[in-house]
Amino acid sequence: RRRGARSRSAAPLGVLRGARGRSTQRVAMHAAEGDLAAAQVAVDAAKAELAVARAKAEGAAVLEVAKPVPKLSEEDVLAEARTAAEASKLELEVAKLRAEVQEMESVRFQERRAARAQRLIGGDGAISVGAVDLRTRLQESEGIDLTAEQTRQLVAACGRSQEDGGQLFFDELVNEKFDAELQQLVSGIRAANFAEARQQQEEAAASSKAAAAAEPQQSSEASVPENTDTSTSTRILACLVYILTLADGFRIAVPIVMTQPIIAALFTPLALVSALISAVPFGSGILFLLFVTLAQNKELPRLLRFNLEQAVLLDFALVVPNLLVVGATEAGGPDVGIVVGGVFFVALLFVVAYCWSCSSTGEEPDGIPLISNTTKNVVDRSSFF
């Protein structure tokens, strides 16, 4: 008896699933037959209009009895008949093609509805979906985010309510009412999102304008007095920053220094610093970034910031002497290159000595042509010009 009861309880579920499949097929077949019938009606109407037009033309020809009507040969009549038959055949073919296209579109539309309904119902043998699960699956599988109220409205459009559980079955999910209501809700969501995005853009533009108008006042209020400290420690640091410039410039003087043991002993500390910087990967680049960053820190003394920036610019300017040394070596030989490199290194020593002398007295070494003016622009306005 228990086995019989289980078989009887399982029977309605199988019947319902089979009915669901047969209902889907019947809907698709009826829709296709209706579209084909409509296309055939359009073809018949076109034929009727063509017959009316031909009758009017024949009547007009009969009325014009006063005009001589040329006699047509048998070949002309046959040619005209063939042309008319071909035209009618083409019209019929066009109508059939249109009907086939409409039928295929209808079938694809029904298939899309059925696939969406299956996704909304889910697997595990489910035959319906409730309002809560419907909202979740619309968001997960279709990317449609409905509110609880919109979900209830969608369920109500299919004739369901919370009183009967709000369950939607397969036939209701493929129904035109469900599709039309869903499309209307999606259009409303898109319009609301567009309006919200536009409002946010307008608010952002208004905020930007307000911030731009208030920026001069805020900058004047928040401006920090410049640090004019020229103490002994500041002067020493302002002098030491040029060690980077001398270390990079020492490379073009290495050949001539190696020929003079006394000079080599004098510049041994500088050679060690140059070798240390070269041993570190991207050592010069790291120091450049550090110096430039510190030069923009207005909390540091202006004398130190000025010398930091000028040391970097002098180091960049060493590119020109290096190129000239290479060119002189290729043009006149190694001896000429050694002499040219020694001359540029001596000139660099004089420039650094000038910077040391000014910085040791607390003054800015702003007498170097072009480089000092650029340094002032960078320190004061963060611009090279």
Short mmCIF file of C-alpha atoms in Angstrom, two decimals:
data_model
loop_
_atom_site.label_atom_id
_atom_site.label_comp_id
_atom_site.label_asym_id
_atom_site.label_seq_id
_atom_site.Cartn_x
_atom_site.Cartn_y
_atom_site.Cartn_z
CA ARG A 1 0.00 0.00 0.00
CA ARG A 2 2.85 2.43 0.80
CA ARG A 3 4.46 1.81 -2.62
CA GLY A 4 1.12 2.43 -4.30
CA ALA A 5 0.68 5.69 -2.38
CA ARG A 6 4.16 6.91 -3.43
CA SER A 7 3.52 6.05 -7.07
CA ARG A 8 0.16 7.88 -6.97
CA SER A 9 1.83 11.00 -5.36
CA ALA A 10 4.62 11.03 -7.96
CA ALA A 11 2.19 10.70 -10.87
CA PRO A 12 0.82 14.31 -10.77
CA LEU A 13 4.37 15.70 -10.84
CA GLY A 14 5.22 13.76 -14.01
CA VAL A 15 1.92 14.71 -15.59
CA LEU A 16 2.54 18.36 -14.77
CA ARG A 17 6.01 18.29 -16.32
CA GLY A 18 4.72 16.60 -19.46
CA ALA A 19 1.88 19.07 -19.66
CA ARG A 20 4.35 21.90 -19.36
CA GLY A 21 6.40 20.61 -22.32
CA ARG A 22 3.31 19.97 -24.45
CA SER A 23 1.97 23.42 -23.58
CA THR A 24 5.22 25.06 -24.70
CA GLN A 25 5.16 23.17 -28.00
CA ARG A 26 1.50 24.04 -28.60
CA VAL A 27 2.22 27.74 -27.95
CA ALA A 28 5.11 27.74 -30.41
CA MET A 29 3.10 25.84 -33.09
CA HIS A 30 0.06 28.07 -32.73
CA ALA A 31 2.21 31.19 -32.96
CA ALA A 32 3.97 29.91 -36.09
CA GLU A 33 0.67 28.87 -37.75
CA GLY A 34 -0.83 32.27 -36.95
CA ASP A 35 2.15 34.11 -38.46
CA LEU A 36 2.04 31.95 -41.60
CA ALA A 37 -1.69 32.51 -41.98
CA ALA A 38 -1.20 36.25 -41.64
CA ALA A 39 1.49 36.16 -44.33
CA GLN A 40 -0.82 34.19 -46.66
CA VAL A 41 -3.57 36.75 -46.11
CA ALA A 42 -1.14 39.53 -47.02
CA VAL A 43 -0.26 37.64 -50.23
CA ASP A 44 -3.92 37.22 -51.16
CA ALA A 45 -4.56 40.91 -50.50
CA ALA A 46 -1.67 41.86 -52.74
CA LYS A 47 -3.00 39.65 -55.51
CA ALA A 48 -6.45 41.19 -55.17
CA GLU A 49 -5.00 44.70 -55.40
CA LEU A 50 -3.07 43.67 -58.50
CA ALA A 51 -6.23 42.29 -60.12
CA VAL A 52 -8.12 45.52 -59.35
CA ALA A 53 -5.33 47.60 -60.85
CA ARG A 54 -5.35 45.49 -64.00
CA ALA A 55 -9.15 45.80 -64.32
CA LYS A 56 -8.91 49.58 -64.01
CA ALA A 57 -6.24 49.65 -66.66
CA GLU A 58 -8.38 47.54 -69.02
CA GLY A 59 -11.39 49.80 -68.41
CA ALA A 60 -9.38 52.88 -69.17
CA ALA A 61 -8.18 51.25 -72.39
CA VAL A 62 -11.77 50.53 -73.45
CA LEU A 63 -12.87 54.10 -72.82
CA GLU A 64 -10.15 55.49 -75.05
CA VAL A 65 -11.87 54.28 -78.24
CA ALA A 66 -10.97 57.41 -80.10
CA LYS A 67 -7.31 56.63 -79.98
CA PRO A 68 -5.97 54.07 -82.36
CA VAL A 69 -4.80 51.01 -80.46
CA PRO A 70 -1.83 49.34 -82.05
CA LYS A 71 -2.23 45.66 -82.61
CA LEU A 72 0.16 43.46 -80.70
CA SER A 73 1.74 40.47 -82.24
CA GLU A 74 1.42 37.04 -80.72
CA GLU A 75 5.03 37.16 -79.51
CA ASP A 76 4.42 40.50 -77.73
CA VAL A 77 1.36 39.13 -76.00
CA LEU A 78 3.28 36.04 -74.87
CA ALA A 79 6.18 38.17 -73.65
CA GLU A 80 3.83 40.39 -71.68
CA ALA A 81 2.12 37.35 -70.19
CA ARG A 82 5.47 35.84 -69.21
CA THR A 83 6.54 39.11 -67.58
CA ALA A 84 3.31 39.34 -65.61
CA ALA A 85 3.62 35.69 -64.54
CA GLU A 86 7.24 36.19 -63.42
CA ALA A 87 6.28 39.33 -61.49
CA SER A 88 3.47 37.49 -59.73
CA LYS A 89 5.82 34.60 -58.97
CA LEU A 90 8.43 36.98 -57.50
CA GLU A 91 5.82 38.68 -55.37
CA LEU A 92 4.67 35.31 -54.08
CA GLU A 93 8.25 34.28 -53.30
CA VAL A 94 8.85 37.56 -51.44
CA ALA A 95 5.70 37.04 -49.41
CA LYS A 96 6.75 33.48 -48.60
CA LEU A 97 10.21 34.64 -47.51
CA ARG A 98 8.68 37.27 -45.28
CA ALA A 99 6.39 34.68 -43.76
CA GLU A 100 9.36 32.36 -43.14
CA VAL A 101 11.36 35.14 -41.52
CA GLN A 102 8.45 36.04 -39.27
CA GLU A 103 7.99 32.40 -38.39
CA MET A 104 11.69 31.97 -37.49
CA GLU A 105 11.67 35.13 -35.41
CA SER A 106 8.59 33.92 -33.58
CA VAL A 107 10.22 30.54 -32.90
CA ARG A 108 13.44 32.17 -31.65
CA PHE A 109 11.43 34.51 -29.44
CA GLN A 110 9.56 31.59 -27.93
CA GLU A 111 12.82 29.69 -27.41
CA ARG A 112 14.36 32.66 -25.60
CA ARG A 113 11.31 32.93 -23.38
CA ALA A 114 11.41 29.22 -22.62
CA ALA A 115 15.14 29.30 -21.82
CA ARG A 116 14.67 32.30 -19.53
CA ALA A 117 11.75 30.59 -17.79
CA GLN A 118 13.86 27.50 -17.21
CA ARG A 119 16.67 29.60 -15.71
CA LEU A 120 14.23 31.36 -13.41
CA ILE A 121 12.65 28.11 -12.21
CA GLY A 122 16.03 26.47 -11.69
CA GLY A 123 16.93 22.82 -11.53
CA ASP A 124 16.41 20.08 -8.96
CA GLY A 125 13.02 19.17 -10.43
CA ALA A 126 11.37 22.49 -9.52
CA ILE A 127 8.17 23.36 -11.40
CA SER A 128 7.58 26.89 -10.11
CA VAL A 129 9.35 29.84 -8.54
CA GLY A 130 8.26 32.16 -5.74
CA ALA A 131 8.57 35.93 -5.58
CA VAL A 132 11.71 35.91 -3.42
CA ASP A 133 13.55 33.38 -5.58
CA LEU A 134 12.30 35.11 -8.73
CA ARG A 135 13.90 38.37 -7.65
CA THR A 136 17.19 36.65 -6.82
CA ARG A 137 17.37 34.68 -10.08
CA LEU A 138 16.45 37.66 -12.20
CA GLN A 139 19.47 39.43 -10.74
CA GLU A 140 21.83 36.45 -11.03
CA SER A 141 20.91 35.06 -14.46
CA GLU A 142 19.43 38.07 -16.28
CA GLY A 143 21.24 40.96 -14.59
CA ILE A 144 17.92 42.65 -13.71
CA ASP A 145 17.83 44.12 -10.20
CA LEU A 146 14.21 44.56 -9.10
CA THR A 147 12.95 45.82 -5.79
CA ALA A 148 10.56 43.79 -3.67
CA GLU A 149 7.67 46.02 -4.76
CA GLN A 150 8.57 45.64 -8.44
CA THR A 151 8.75 41.86 -8.01
CA ARG A 152 5.26 41.80 -6.48
CA GLN A 153 4.04 43.93 -9.37
CA LEU A 154 5.54 41.45 -11.85
CA VAL A 155 3.89 38.50 -10.09
CA ALA A 156 0.56 40.34 -9.98
CA ALA A 157 0.72 40.95 -13.74
CA CYS A 158 0.54 37.17 -14.19
CA GLY A 159 -2.56 36.91 -12.02
CA ARG A 160 -0.75 35.73 -8.89
CA SER A 161 -0.62 37.29 -5.43
CA GLN A 162 0.87 36.66 -2.01
CA GLU A 163 -2.37 35.01 -0.90
CA ASP A 164 -1.84 32.02 -3.21
CA GLY A 165 1.91 31.92 -2.50
CA GLY A 166 2.98 34.07 -5.45
CA GLN A 167 4.22 30.98 -7.30
CA LEU A 168 4.80 31.33 -11.06
CA PHE A 169 4.83 28.21 -13.23
CA PHE A 170 6.54 27.61 -16.57
CA ASP A 171 3.52 28.55 -18.70
CA GLU A 172 3.19 31.84 -16.84
CA LEU A 173 6.88 32.66 -17.19
CA VAL A 174 6.70 32.27 -20.99
CA ASN A 175 3.47 34.24 -21.15
CA GLU A 176 3.34 37.56 -23.01
CA LYS A 177 2.01 39.33 -19.89
CA PHE A 178 5.11 38.37 -17.92
CA ASP A 179 7.42 39.46 -20.72
CA ALA A 180 5.63 42.77 -21.31
CA GLU A 181 5.59 43.66 -17.61
CA LEU A 182 9.26 42.72 -17.22
CA GLN A 183 10.27 44.86 -20.21
CA GLN A 184 8.30 47.79 -18.81
CA LEU A 185 10.01 47.46 -15.43
CA VAL A 186 13.45 47.22 -17.06
CA SER A 187 12.75 50.36 -19.11
CA GLY A 188 11.73 52.19 -15.95
CA ILE A 189 14.91 51.07 -14.16
CA ARG A 190 17.10 52.22 -17.04
CA ALA A 191 15.38 55.60 -17.16
CA ALA A 192 15.81 56.01 -13.39
CA ASN A 193 19.48 55.03 -13.58
CA PHE A 194 20.07 57.48 -16.42
CA ALA A 195 18.39 60.29 -14.50
CA GLU A 196 20.40 59.46 -11.38
CA ALA A 197 23.68 59.39 -13.33
CA ARG A 198 22.86 62.71 -14.94
CA GLN A 199 22.04 64.23 -11.56
CA GLN A 200 25.32 62.95 -10.14
CA GLN A 201 27.21 64.48 -13.05
CA GLU A 202 25.51 67.81 -12.50
CA GLU A 203 26.27 67.67 -8.77
CA ALA A 204 29.90 66.77 -9.47
CA ALA A 205 30.20 69.66 -11.93
CA ALA A 206 28.68 72.05 -9.38
CA SER A 207 31.05 70.75 -6.69
CA SER A 208 34.03 71.22 -9.01
CA LYS A 209 33.01 74.78 -9.76
CA ALA A 210 32.53 75.53 -6.07
CA ALA A 211 35.89 73.98 -5.23
CA ALA A 212 37.60 75.95 -7.99
CA ALA A 213 36.02 79.17 -6.72
CA ALA A 214 37.04 78.45 -3.13
CA GLU A 215 40.57 77.24 -3.98
CA PRO A 216 42.26 80.67 -4.08
CA GLN A 217 40.81 81.58 -0.69
CA GLN A 218 41.74 78.22 0.83
CA SER A 219 45.25 78.35 -0.60
CA SER A 220 45.78 81.81 0.78
CA GLU A 221 44.49 80.75 4.18
CA ALA A 222 46.43 77.50 4.19
CA SER A 223 49.66 78.94 2.82
CA VAL A 224 52.62 78.14 5.02
CA PRO A 225 55.33 80.76 5.57
CA GLU A 226 58.52 79.89 3.74
CA ASN A 227 61.33 78.44 5.83
CA THR A 228 64.25 80.87 5.61
CA ASP A 229 66.51 79.04 8.02
CA THR A 230 70.22 79.55 7.24
CA SER A 231 71.75 77.91 10.27
CA THR A 232 75.11 76.09 10.18
CA SER A 233 73.52 72.66 9.71
CA THR A 234 71.44 73.96 6.81
CA ARG A 235 74.52 75.45 5.13
CA ILE A 236 76.49 72.21 5.53
CA LEU A 237 73.68 70.15 4.01
CA ALA A 238 73.31 72.66 1.17
CA CYS A 239 76.99 72.14 0.33
CA LEU A 240 76.95 68.35 0.63
CA VAL A 241 74.21 67.89 -2.00
CA TYR A 242 76.74 68.70 -4.73
CA ILE A 243 78.66 65.52 -3.94
CA LEU A 244 76.22 63.75 -6.30
CA THR A 245 77.10 66.15 -9.12
CA LEU A 246 80.85 65.76 -8.53
CA ALA A 247 80.57 61.96 -8.32
CA ASP A 248 78.80 61.75 -11.69
CA GLY A 249 81.14 64.32 -13.24
CA PHE A 250 84.21 62.47 -11.99
CA ARG A 251 83.59 59.72 -14.54
CA ILE A 252 84.68 61.93 -17.45
CA ALA A 253 87.88 62.83 -15.59
CA VAL A 254 88.92 59.29 -14.67
CA PRO A 255 91.36 58.88 -17.61
CA ILE A 256 93.32 62.06 -16.83
CA VAL A 257 93.26 61.42 -13.08
CA MET A 258 94.77 57.97 -13.58
CA THR A 259 97.75 59.54 -15.35
CA GLN A 260 98.54 61.80 -12.36
CA PRO A 261 99.10 59.89 -9.10
CA ILE A 262 98.98 63.04 -6.98
CA ILE A 263 95.61 64.07 -8.40
CA ALA A 264 94.35 60.50 -8.05
CA ALA A 265 95.20 60.49 -4.33
CA LEU A 266 93.46 63.84 -3.92
CA PHE A 267 90.23 62.63 -5.51
CA THR A 268 90.20 59.18 -3.88
CA PRO A 269 87.19 59.98 -1.59
CA LEU A 270 85.25 61.27 -4.60
CA ALA A 271 86.14 58.15 -6.57
CA LEU A 272 84.88 55.97 -3.72
CA VAL A 273 81.54 57.85 -3.65
CA SER A 274 81.22 57.52 -7.43
CA ALA A 275 81.95 53.79 -7.27
CA LEU A 276 79.42 53.34 -4.44
CA ILE A 277 76.67 55.09 -6.42
CA SER A 278 77.48 53.03 -9.50
CA ALA A 279 77.42 49.80 -7.48
CA VAL A 280 73.81 50.37 -6.45
CA PRO A 281 71.32 49.54 -9.24
CA PHE A 282 69.78 52.82 -10.44
CA GLY A 283 71.71 54.60 -7.71
CA SER A 284 71.82 57.96 -9.48
CA GLY A 285 68.15 57.73 -10.42
CA ILE A 286 67.13 57.01 -6.82
CA LEU A 287 69.10 60.02 -5.59
CA PHE A 288 67.55 62.20 -8.32
CA LEU A 289 64.04 61.27 -7.20
CA LEU A 290 64.95 61.84 -3.56
CA PHE A 291 66.46 65.27 -4.28
CA VAL A 292 63.51 66.38 -6.45
CA THR A 293 61.00 65.25 -3.83
CA LEU A 294 62.81 67.04 -1.02
CA ALA A 295 63.14 70.19 -3.13
CA GLN A 296 59.33 70.40 -3.31
CA ASN A 297 58.89 70.08 0.46
CA LYS A 298 58.26 73.64 1.60
CA GLU A 299 58.81 72.72 5.22
CA LEU A 300 62.54 72.43 4.50
CA PRO A 301 64.74 75.55 4.44
CA ARG A 302 64.65 77.35 1.13
CA LEU A 303 68.48 77.40 0.93
CA LEU A 304 68.59 73.58 1.10
CA ARG A 305 65.70 73.19 -1.38
CA PHE A 306 67.39 75.52 -3.88
CA ASN A 307 70.68 73.64 -3.76
CA LEU A 308 68.95 70.25 -4.01
CA GLU A 309 67.17 71.28 -7.21
CA GLN A 310 70.25 72.98 -8.67
CA ALA A 311 72.43 69.91 -7.99
CA VAL A 312 69.96 67.78 -9.96
CA LEU A 313 69.90 70.22 -12.88
CA LEU A 314 73.71 70.39 -12.95
CA ASP A 315 73.83 66.61 -13.03
CA PHE A 316 71.42 66.57 -15.96
CA ALA A 317 73.59 69.18 -17.71
CA LEU A 318 76.55 66.75 -17.61
CA VAL A 319 74.97 64.94 -20.53
CA VAL A 320 76.41 67.55 -22.90
CA PRO A 321 80.05 67.19 -21.73
CA ASN A 322 79.77 63.42 -21.90
CA LEU A 323 78.61 63.60 -25.51
CA LEU A 324 81.39 66.04 -26.40
CA VAL A 325 84.01 63.79 -24.81
CA VAL A 326 82.76 60.82 -26.81
CA GLY A 327 82.78 62.87 -30.01
CA ALA A 328 86.28 64.20 -29.34
CA THR A 329 87.56 60.68 -28.65
CA GLU A 330 86.16 59.37 -31.91
CA ALA A 331 87.38 62.37 -33.91
CA GLY A 332 90.86 62.97 -32.43
CA GLY A 333 91.65 59.82 -30.51
CA PRO A 334 91.83 58.93 -26.80
CA ASP A 335 94.29 61.70 -25.96
CA VAL A 336 91.94 64.40 -27.22
CA GLY A 337 89.05 62.84 -25.31
CA ILE A 338 91.10 62.82 -22.08
CA VAL A 339 91.95 66.51 -22.46
CA VAL A 340 88.36 67.52 -23.21
CA GLY A 341 87.08 65.51 -20.25
CA GLY A 342 89.65 67.12 -17.95
CA VAL A 343 88.66 70.61 -19.08
CA PHE A 344 84.96 69.99 -18.39
CA PHE A 345 85.71 68.47 -14.99
CA VAL A 346 87.80 71.50 -13.99
CA ALA A 347 84.93 73.78 -15.08
CA LEU A 348 82.56 71.68 -12.97
CA LEU A 349 84.89 72.08 -9.98
CA PHE A 350 84.73 75.87 -10.35
CA VAL A 351 80.92 75.80 -10.55
CA VAL A 352 80.63 73.63 -7.44
CA ALA A 353 83.16 75.80 -5.61
CA TYR A 354 80.99 78.85 -6.40
CA CYS A 355 77.90 77.05 -5.03
CA TRP A 356 79.80 76.08 -1.88
CA SER A 357 81.02 79.59 -1.28
CA CYS A 358 77.52 81.09 -1.60
CA SER A 359 75.83 78.40 0.47
CA SER A 360 78.41 78.64 3.24
CA THR A 361 77.44 82.28 3.74
CA GLY A 362 73.70 81.52 3.68
CA GLU A 363 73.11 82.92 0.19
CA GLU A 364 71.58 81.16 -2.78
CA PRO A 365 74.06 80.36 -5.58
CA ASP A 366 71.84 81.85 -8.29
CA GLY A 367 74.56 83.14 -10.59
CA ILE A 368 74.85 80.13 -12.91
CA PRO A 369 73.42 81.10 -16.31
CA LEU A 370 70.18 79.35 -17.32
CA ILE A 371 70.44 76.67 -14.62
CA SER A 372 69.89 79.05 -11.69
CA ASN A 373 66.84 80.67 -13.33
CA THR A 374 65.34 77.25 -14.00
CA THR A 375 66.03 76.27 -10.39
CA LYS A 376 64.12 79.33 -9.12
CA ASN A 377 61.13 78.52 -11.32
CA VAL A 378 61.00 74.93 -10.08
CA VAL A 379 61.37 75.87 -6.42
CA ASP A 380 58.90 78.77 -6.52
CA ARG A 381 56.31 77.65 -9.08
CA SER A 382 57.05 73.94 -9.68
CA SER A 383 57.65 74.79 -13.34
CA PHE A 384 60.73 74.92 -15.54
CA PHE A 385 59.60 78.14 -17.20
#
